[in-house]
Short mmCIF file of N, CA and C in Angstrom, two decimals:
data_model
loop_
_atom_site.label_atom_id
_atom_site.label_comp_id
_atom_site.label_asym_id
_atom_site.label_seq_id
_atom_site.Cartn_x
_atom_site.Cartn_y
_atom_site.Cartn_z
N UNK A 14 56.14 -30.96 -1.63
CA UNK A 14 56.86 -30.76 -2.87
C UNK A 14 57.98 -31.79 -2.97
N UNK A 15 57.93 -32.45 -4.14
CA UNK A 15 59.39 -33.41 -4.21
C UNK A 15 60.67 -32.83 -4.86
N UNK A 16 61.80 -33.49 -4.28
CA UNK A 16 62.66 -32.57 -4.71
C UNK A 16 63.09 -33.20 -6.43
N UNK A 17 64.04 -32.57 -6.84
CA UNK A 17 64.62 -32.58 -7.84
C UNK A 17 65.67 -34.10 -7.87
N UNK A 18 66.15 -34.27 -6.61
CA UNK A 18 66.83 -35.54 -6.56
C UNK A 18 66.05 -37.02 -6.16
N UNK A 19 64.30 -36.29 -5.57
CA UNK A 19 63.49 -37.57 -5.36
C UNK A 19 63.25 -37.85 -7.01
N UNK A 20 62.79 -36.87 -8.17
CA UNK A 20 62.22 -37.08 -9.39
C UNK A 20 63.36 -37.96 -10.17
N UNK A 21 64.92 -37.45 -10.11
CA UNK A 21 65.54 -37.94 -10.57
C UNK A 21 65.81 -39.62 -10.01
N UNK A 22 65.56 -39.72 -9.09
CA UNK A 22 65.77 -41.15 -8.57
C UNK A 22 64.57 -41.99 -8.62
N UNK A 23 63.32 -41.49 -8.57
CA UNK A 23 62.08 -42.07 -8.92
C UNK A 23 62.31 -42.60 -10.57
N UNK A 24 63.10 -41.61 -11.19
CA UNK A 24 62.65 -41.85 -12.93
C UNK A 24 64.14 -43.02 -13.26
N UNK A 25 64.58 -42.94 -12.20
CA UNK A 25 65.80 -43.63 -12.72
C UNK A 25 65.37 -45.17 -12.28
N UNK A 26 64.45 -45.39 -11.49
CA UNK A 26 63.98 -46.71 -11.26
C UNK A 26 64.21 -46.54 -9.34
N UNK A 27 64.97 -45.77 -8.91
CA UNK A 27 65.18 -46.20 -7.33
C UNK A 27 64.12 -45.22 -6.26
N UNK A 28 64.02 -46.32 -5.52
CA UNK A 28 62.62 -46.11 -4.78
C UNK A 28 63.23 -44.42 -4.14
N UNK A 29 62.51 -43.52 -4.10
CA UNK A 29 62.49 -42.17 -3.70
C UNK A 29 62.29 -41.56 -2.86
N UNK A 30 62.77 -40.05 -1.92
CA UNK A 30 61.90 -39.95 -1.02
C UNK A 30 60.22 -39.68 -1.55
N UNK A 31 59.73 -39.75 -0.61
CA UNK A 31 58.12 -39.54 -0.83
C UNK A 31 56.92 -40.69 -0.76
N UNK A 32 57.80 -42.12 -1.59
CA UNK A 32 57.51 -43.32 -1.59
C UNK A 32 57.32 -44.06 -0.55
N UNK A 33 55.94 -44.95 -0.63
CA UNK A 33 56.06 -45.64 0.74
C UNK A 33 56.92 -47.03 0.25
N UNK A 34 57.49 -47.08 1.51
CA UNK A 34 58.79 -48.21 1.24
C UNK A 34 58.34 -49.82 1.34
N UNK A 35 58.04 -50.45 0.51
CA UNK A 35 57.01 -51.85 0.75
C UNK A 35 57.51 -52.70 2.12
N UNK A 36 57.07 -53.56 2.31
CA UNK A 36 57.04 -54.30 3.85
C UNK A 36 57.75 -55.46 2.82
N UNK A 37 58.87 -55.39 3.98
CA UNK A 37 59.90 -56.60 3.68
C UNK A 37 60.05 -57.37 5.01
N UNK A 38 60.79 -59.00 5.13
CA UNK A 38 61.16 -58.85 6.06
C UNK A 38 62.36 -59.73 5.77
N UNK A 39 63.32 -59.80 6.21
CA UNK A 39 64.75 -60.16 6.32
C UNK A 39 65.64 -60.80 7.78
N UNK A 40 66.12 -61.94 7.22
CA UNK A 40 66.74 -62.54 8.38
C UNK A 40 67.80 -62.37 8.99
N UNK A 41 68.35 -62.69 10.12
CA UNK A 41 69.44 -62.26 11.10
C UNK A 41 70.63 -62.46 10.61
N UNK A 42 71.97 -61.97 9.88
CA UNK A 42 72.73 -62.55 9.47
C UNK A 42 73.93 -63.06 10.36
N UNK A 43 73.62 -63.11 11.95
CA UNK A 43 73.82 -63.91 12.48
C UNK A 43 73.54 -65.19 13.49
N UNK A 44 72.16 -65.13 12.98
CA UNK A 44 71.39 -66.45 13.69
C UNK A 44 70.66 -65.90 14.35
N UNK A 45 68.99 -66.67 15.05
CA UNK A 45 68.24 -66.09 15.74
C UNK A 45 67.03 -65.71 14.63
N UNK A 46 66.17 -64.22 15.33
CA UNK A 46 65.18 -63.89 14.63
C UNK A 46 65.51 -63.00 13.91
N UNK A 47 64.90 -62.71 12.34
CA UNK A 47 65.34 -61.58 11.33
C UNK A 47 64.15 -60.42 12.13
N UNK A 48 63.72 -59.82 11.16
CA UNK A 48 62.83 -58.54 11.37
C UNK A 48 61.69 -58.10 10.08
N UNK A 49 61.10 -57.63 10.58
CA UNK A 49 60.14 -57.02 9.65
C UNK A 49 59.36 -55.77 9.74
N UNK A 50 59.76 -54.97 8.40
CA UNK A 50 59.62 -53.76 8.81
C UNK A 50 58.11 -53.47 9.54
N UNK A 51 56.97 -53.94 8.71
CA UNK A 51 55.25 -53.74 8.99
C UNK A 51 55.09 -53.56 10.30
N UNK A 52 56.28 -54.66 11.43
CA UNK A 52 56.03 -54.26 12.66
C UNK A 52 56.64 -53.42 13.74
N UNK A 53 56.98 -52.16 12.48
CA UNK A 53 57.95 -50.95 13.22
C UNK A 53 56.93 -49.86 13.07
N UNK A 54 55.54 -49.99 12.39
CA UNK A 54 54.58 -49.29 12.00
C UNK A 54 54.70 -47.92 13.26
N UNK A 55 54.91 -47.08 13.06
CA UNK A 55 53.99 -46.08 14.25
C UNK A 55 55.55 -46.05 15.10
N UNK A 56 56.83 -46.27 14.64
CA UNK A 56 58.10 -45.43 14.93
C UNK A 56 58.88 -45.01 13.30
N UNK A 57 59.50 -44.53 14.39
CA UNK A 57 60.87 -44.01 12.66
C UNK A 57 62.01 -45.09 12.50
N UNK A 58 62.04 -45.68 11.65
CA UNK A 58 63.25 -46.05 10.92
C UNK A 58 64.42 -46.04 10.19
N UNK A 59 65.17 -46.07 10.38
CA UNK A 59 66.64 -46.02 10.47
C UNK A 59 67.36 -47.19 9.52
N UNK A 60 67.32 -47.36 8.06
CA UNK A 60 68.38 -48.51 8.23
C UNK A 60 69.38 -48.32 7.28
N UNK A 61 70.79 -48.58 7.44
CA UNK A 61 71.85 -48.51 7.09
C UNK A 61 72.16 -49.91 6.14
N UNK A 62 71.98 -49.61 5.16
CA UNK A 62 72.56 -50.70 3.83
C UNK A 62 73.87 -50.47 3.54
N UNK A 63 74.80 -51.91 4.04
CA UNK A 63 76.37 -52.10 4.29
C UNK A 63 76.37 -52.18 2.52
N UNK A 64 77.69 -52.62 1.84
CA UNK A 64 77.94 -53.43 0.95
C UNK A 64 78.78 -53.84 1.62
N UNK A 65 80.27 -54.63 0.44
CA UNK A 65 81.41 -54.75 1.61
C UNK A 65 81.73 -54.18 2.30
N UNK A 66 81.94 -55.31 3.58
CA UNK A 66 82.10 -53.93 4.95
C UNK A 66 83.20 -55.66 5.79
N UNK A 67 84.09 -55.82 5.35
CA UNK A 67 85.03 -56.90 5.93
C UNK A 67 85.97 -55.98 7.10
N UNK A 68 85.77 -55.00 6.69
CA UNK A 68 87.32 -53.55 7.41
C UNK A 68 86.61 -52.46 7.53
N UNK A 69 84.85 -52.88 8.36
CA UNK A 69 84.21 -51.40 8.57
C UNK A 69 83.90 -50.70 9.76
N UNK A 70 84.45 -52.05 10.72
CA UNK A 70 83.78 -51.79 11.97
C UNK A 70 83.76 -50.47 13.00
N UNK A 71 84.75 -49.94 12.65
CA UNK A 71 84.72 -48.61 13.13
C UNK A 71 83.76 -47.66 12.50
N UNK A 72 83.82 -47.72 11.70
CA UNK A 72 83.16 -47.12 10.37
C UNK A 72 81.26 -47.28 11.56
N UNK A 73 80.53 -48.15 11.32
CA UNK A 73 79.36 -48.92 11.73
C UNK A 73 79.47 -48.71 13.05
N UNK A 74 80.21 -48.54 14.00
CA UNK A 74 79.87 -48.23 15.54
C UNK A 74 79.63 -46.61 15.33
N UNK A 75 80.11 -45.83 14.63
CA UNK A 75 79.93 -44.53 14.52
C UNK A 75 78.37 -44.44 14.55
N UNK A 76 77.65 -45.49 13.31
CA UNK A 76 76.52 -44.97 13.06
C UNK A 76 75.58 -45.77 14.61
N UNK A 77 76.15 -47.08 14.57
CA UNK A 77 75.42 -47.60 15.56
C UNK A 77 74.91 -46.87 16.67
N UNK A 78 76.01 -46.02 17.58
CA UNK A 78 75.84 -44.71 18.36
C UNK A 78 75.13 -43.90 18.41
N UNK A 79 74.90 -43.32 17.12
CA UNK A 79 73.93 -42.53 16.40
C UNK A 79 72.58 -42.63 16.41
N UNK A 80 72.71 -43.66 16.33
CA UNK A 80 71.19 -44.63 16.12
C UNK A 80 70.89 -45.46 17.25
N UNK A 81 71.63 -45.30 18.38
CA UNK A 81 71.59 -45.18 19.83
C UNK A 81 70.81 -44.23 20.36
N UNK A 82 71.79 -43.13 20.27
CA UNK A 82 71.45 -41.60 20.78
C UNK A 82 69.77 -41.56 20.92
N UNK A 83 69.30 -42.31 19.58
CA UNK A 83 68.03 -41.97 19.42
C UNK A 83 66.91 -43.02 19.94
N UNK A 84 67.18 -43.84 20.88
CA UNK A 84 66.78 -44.82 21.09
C UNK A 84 65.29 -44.78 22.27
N UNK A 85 65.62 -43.70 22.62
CA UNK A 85 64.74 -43.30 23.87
C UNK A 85 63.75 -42.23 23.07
N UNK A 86 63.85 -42.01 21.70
CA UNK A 86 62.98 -41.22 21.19
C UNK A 86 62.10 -42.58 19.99
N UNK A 87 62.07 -43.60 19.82
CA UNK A 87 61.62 -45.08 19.43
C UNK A 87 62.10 -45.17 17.62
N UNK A 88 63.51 -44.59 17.97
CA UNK A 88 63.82 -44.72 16.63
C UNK A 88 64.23 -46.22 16.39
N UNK A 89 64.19 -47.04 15.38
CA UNK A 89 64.83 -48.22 15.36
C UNK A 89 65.74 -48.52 13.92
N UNK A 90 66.64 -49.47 14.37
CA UNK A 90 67.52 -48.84 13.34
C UNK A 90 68.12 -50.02 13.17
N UNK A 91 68.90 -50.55 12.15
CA UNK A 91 68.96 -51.96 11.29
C UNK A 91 70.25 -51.71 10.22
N UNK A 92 71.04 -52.40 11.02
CA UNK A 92 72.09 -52.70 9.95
C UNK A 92 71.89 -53.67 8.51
N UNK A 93 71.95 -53.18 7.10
CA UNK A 93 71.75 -54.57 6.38
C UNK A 93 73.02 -55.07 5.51
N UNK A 94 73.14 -56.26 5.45
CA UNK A 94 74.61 -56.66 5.14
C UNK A 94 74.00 -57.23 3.69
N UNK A 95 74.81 -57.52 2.98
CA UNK A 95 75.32 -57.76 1.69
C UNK A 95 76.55 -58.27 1.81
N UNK A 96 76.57 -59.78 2.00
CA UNK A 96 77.97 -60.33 2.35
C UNK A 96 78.63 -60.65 0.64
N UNK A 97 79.32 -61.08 0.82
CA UNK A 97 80.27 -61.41 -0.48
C UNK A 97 81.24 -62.45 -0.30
N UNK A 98 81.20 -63.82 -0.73
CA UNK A 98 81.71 -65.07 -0.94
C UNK A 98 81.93 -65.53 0.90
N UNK A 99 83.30 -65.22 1.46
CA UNK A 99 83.43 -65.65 2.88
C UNK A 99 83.33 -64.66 3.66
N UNK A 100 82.43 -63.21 3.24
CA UNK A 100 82.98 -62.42 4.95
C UNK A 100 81.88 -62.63 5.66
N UNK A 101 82.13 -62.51 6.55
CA UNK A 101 81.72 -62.58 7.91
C UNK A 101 80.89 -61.83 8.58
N UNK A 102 79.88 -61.38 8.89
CA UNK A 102 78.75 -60.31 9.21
C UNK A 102 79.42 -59.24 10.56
N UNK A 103 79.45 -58.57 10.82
CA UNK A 103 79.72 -57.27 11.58
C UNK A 103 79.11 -57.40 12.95
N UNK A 104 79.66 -57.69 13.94
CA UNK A 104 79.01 -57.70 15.01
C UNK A 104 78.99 -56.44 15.49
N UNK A 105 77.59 -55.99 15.41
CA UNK A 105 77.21 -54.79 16.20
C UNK A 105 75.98 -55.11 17.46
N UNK A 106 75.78 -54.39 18.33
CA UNK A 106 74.38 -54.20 18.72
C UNK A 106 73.08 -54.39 18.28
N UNK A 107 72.96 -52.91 17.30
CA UNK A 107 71.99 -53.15 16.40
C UNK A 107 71.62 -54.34 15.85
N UNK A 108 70.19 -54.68 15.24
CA UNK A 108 70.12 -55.82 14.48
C UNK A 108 71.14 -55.58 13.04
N UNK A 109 71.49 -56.82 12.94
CA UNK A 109 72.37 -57.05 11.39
C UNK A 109 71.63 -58.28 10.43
N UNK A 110 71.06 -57.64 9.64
CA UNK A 110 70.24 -58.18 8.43
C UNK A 110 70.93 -58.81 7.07
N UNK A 111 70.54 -60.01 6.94
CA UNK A 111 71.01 -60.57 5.47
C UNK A 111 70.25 -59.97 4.89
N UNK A 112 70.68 -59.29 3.85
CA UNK A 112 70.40 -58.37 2.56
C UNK A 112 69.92 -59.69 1.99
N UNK A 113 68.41 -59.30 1.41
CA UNK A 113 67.38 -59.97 0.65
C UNK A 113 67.57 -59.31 -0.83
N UNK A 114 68.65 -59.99 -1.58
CA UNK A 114 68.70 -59.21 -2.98
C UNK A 114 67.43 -58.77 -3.79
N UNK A 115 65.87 -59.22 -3.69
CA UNK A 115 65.21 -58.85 -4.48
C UNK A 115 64.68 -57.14 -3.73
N UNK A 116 65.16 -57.27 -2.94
CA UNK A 116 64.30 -55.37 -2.00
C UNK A 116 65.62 -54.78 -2.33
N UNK A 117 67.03 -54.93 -2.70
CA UNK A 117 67.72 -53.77 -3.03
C UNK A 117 67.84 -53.22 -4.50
N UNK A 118 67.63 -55.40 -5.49
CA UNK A 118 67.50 -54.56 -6.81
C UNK A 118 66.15 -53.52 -7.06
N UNK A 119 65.10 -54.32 -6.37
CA UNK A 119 63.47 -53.62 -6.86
C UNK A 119 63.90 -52.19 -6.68
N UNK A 120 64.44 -51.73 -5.18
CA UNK A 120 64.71 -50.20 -5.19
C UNK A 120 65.94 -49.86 -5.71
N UNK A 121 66.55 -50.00 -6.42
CA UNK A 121 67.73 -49.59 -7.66
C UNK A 121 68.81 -49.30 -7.28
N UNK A 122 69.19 -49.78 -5.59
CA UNK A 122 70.27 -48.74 -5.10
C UNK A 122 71.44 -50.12 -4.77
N UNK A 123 71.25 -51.44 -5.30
CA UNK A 123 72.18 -52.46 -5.25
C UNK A 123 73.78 -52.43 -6.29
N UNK A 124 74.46 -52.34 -5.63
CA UNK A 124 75.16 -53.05 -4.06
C UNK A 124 75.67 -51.66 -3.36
N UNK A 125 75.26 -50.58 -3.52
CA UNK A 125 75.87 -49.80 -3.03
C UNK A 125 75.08 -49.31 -1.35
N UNK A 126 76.23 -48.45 -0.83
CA UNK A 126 75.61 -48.46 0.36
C UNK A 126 74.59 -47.24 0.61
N UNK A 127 74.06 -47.58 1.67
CA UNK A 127 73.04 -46.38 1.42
C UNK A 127 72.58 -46.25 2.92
N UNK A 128 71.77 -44.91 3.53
CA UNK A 128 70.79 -44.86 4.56
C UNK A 128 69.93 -44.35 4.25
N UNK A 129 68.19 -45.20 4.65
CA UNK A 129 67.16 -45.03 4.50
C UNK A 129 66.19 -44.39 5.94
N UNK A 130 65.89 -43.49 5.88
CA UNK A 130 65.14 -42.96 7.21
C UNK A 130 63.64 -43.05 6.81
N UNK A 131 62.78 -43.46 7.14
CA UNK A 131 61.01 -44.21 7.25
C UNK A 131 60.39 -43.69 8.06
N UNK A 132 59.50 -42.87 7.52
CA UNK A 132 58.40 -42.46 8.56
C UNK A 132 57.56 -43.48 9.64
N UNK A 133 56.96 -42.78 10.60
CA UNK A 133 56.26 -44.36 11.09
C UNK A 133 55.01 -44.13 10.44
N UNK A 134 54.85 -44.03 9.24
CA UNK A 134 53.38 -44.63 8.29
C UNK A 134 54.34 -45.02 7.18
N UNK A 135 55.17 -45.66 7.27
CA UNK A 135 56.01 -46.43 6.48
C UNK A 135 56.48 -45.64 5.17
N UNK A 136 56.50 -44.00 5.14
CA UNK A 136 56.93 -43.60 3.83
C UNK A 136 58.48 -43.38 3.65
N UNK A 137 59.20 -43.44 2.83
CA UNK A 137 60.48 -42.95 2.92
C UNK A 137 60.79 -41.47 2.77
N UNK A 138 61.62 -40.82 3.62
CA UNK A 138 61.44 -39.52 4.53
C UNK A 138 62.62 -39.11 3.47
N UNK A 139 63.70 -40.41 3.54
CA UNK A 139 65.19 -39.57 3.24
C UNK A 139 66.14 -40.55 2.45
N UNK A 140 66.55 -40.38 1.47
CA UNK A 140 67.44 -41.41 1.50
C UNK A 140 69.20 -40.86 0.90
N UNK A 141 69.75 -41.29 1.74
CA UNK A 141 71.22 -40.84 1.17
C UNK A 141 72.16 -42.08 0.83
N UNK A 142 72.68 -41.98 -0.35
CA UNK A 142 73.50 -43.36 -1.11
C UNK A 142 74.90 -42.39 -1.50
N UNK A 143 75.74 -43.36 -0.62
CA UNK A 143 77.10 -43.30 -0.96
C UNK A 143 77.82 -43.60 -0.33
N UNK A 144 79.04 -43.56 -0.04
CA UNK A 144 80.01 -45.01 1.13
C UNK A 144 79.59 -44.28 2.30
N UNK A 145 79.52 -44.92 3.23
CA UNK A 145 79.63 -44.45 4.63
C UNK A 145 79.96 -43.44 5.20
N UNK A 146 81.59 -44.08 5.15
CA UNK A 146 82.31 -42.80 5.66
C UNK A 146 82.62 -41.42 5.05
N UNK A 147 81.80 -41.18 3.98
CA UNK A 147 81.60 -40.05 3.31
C UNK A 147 80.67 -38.92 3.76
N UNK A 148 79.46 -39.83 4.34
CA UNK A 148 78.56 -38.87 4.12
C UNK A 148 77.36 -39.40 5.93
N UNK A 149 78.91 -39.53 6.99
CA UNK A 149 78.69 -39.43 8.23
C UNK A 149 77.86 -38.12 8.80
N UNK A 150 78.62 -37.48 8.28
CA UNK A 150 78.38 -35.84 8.73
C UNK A 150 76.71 -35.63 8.22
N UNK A 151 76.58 -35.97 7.38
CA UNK A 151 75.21 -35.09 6.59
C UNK A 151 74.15 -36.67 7.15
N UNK A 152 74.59 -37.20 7.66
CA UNK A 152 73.56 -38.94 8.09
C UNK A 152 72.80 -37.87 9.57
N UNK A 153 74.27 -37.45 10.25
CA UNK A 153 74.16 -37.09 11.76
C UNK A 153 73.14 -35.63 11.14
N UNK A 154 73.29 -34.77 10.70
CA UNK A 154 72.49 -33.65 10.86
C UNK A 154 70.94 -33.83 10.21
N UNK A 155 70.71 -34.57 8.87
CA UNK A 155 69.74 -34.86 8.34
C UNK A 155 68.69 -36.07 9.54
N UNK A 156 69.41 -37.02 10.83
CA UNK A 156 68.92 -37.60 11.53
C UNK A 156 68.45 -36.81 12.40
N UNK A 157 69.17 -36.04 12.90
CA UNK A 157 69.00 -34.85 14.33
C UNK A 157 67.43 -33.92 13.65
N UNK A 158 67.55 -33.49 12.52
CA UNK A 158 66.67 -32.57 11.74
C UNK A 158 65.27 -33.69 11.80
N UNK A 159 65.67 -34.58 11.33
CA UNK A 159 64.12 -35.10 11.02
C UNK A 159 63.73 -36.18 12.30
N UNK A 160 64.35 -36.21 13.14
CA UNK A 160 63.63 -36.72 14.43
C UNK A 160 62.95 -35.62 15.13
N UNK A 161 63.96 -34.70 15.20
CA UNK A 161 62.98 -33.43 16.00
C UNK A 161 61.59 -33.21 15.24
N UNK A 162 61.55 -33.36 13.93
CA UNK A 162 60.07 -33.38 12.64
C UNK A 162 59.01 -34.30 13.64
N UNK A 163 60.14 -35.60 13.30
CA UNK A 163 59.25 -36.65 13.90
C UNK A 163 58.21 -36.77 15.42
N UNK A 164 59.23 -35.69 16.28
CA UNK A 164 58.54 -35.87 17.19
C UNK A 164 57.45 -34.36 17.37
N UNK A 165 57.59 -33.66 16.63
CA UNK A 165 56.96 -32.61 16.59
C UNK A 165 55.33 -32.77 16.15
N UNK A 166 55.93 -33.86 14.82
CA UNK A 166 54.40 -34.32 14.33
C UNK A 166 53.34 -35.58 15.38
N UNK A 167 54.68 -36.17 15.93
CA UNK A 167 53.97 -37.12 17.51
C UNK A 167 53.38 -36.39 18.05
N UNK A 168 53.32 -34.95 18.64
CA UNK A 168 52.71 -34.41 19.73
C UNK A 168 51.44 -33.28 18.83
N UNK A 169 51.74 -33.17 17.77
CA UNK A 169 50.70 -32.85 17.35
C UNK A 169 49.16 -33.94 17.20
N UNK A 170 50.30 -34.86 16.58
CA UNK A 170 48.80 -35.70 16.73
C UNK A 170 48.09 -35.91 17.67
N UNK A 171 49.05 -35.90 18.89
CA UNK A 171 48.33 -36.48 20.51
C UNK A 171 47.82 -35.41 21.43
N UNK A 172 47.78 -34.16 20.21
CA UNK A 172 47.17 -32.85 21.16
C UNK A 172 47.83 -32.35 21.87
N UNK A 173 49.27 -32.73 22.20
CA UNK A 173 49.77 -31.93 23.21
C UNK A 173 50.65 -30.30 22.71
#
């Protein structure tokens, strides 16, 4: 069943839960190799869409952690930046992605920030849009909730 806030965000133009999320891939926004989602196929995804974030870093180790925690369960998880004139990209752990403006306008949720959680058959599971540090709390319980999903539906498939 879709909810009431996937219909409203489907009709409003922004990609929804339920939707499979198209295969992008995006480069390192600090040098090196970018990423691509197609070859996260068959884990869960995790990615955190910055906007300005010049004064966030505390803010982004919170989630980074988070998206740690889960690391031994093959979650993978992707910072994406959206820089603006001179700042400077966020050194985290995680990968940190130059925001490819045509995958945030296509899904309607540009420039604002957002977290996207991806099934591993590439559908979008979850998506929550609004500053960060707002909506920490409901990132951490809606992540905890749908990994335990995730791995519930892993062991079903594998018979155990």
């Amino acid at each position: 069943m879709i909810s009431a806030q996937a219909e409203e965000l489907s009709a409003a133009g922004t990609l929804a839960p339920g939707q499979l999320v198209d295969d992008f891939s995006m480069p390192s926004a600090i040098g090196g190799w970018g990423q691509r989602l197609a070859e996260q196929r068959g884990k869960p995804v995790m990615l955190i869409w910055l906007d300005r974030c010049n004064q966030c870093q505390e803010e982004l180790v919170r989630y980074q952690l988070l998206a740690e925690s889960y690391a031994l369960d093959q979650l993978v998880a992707w910072f994406i930046w959206a820089p603006h004139k001179n700042d400077v990209p966020p050194k985290m752990r995680l990968p940190v992605l130059l925001n490819d403006q045509y995958w945030s306008q296509s899904w309607g949720f540009n420039p604002r920030p957002a977290i996207m959680l991806i099934n591993k058959d590439g559908v979008l599971d979850h998506l929550i849009l609004g500053e960060l540090s707002g909506h920490y709390d409901e990132t951490e319980k809606t992540l905890a909730q749908w990994m335990t999903e995730q791995q519930l539906q892993a062991s079903a498939e594998n018979g155990q």
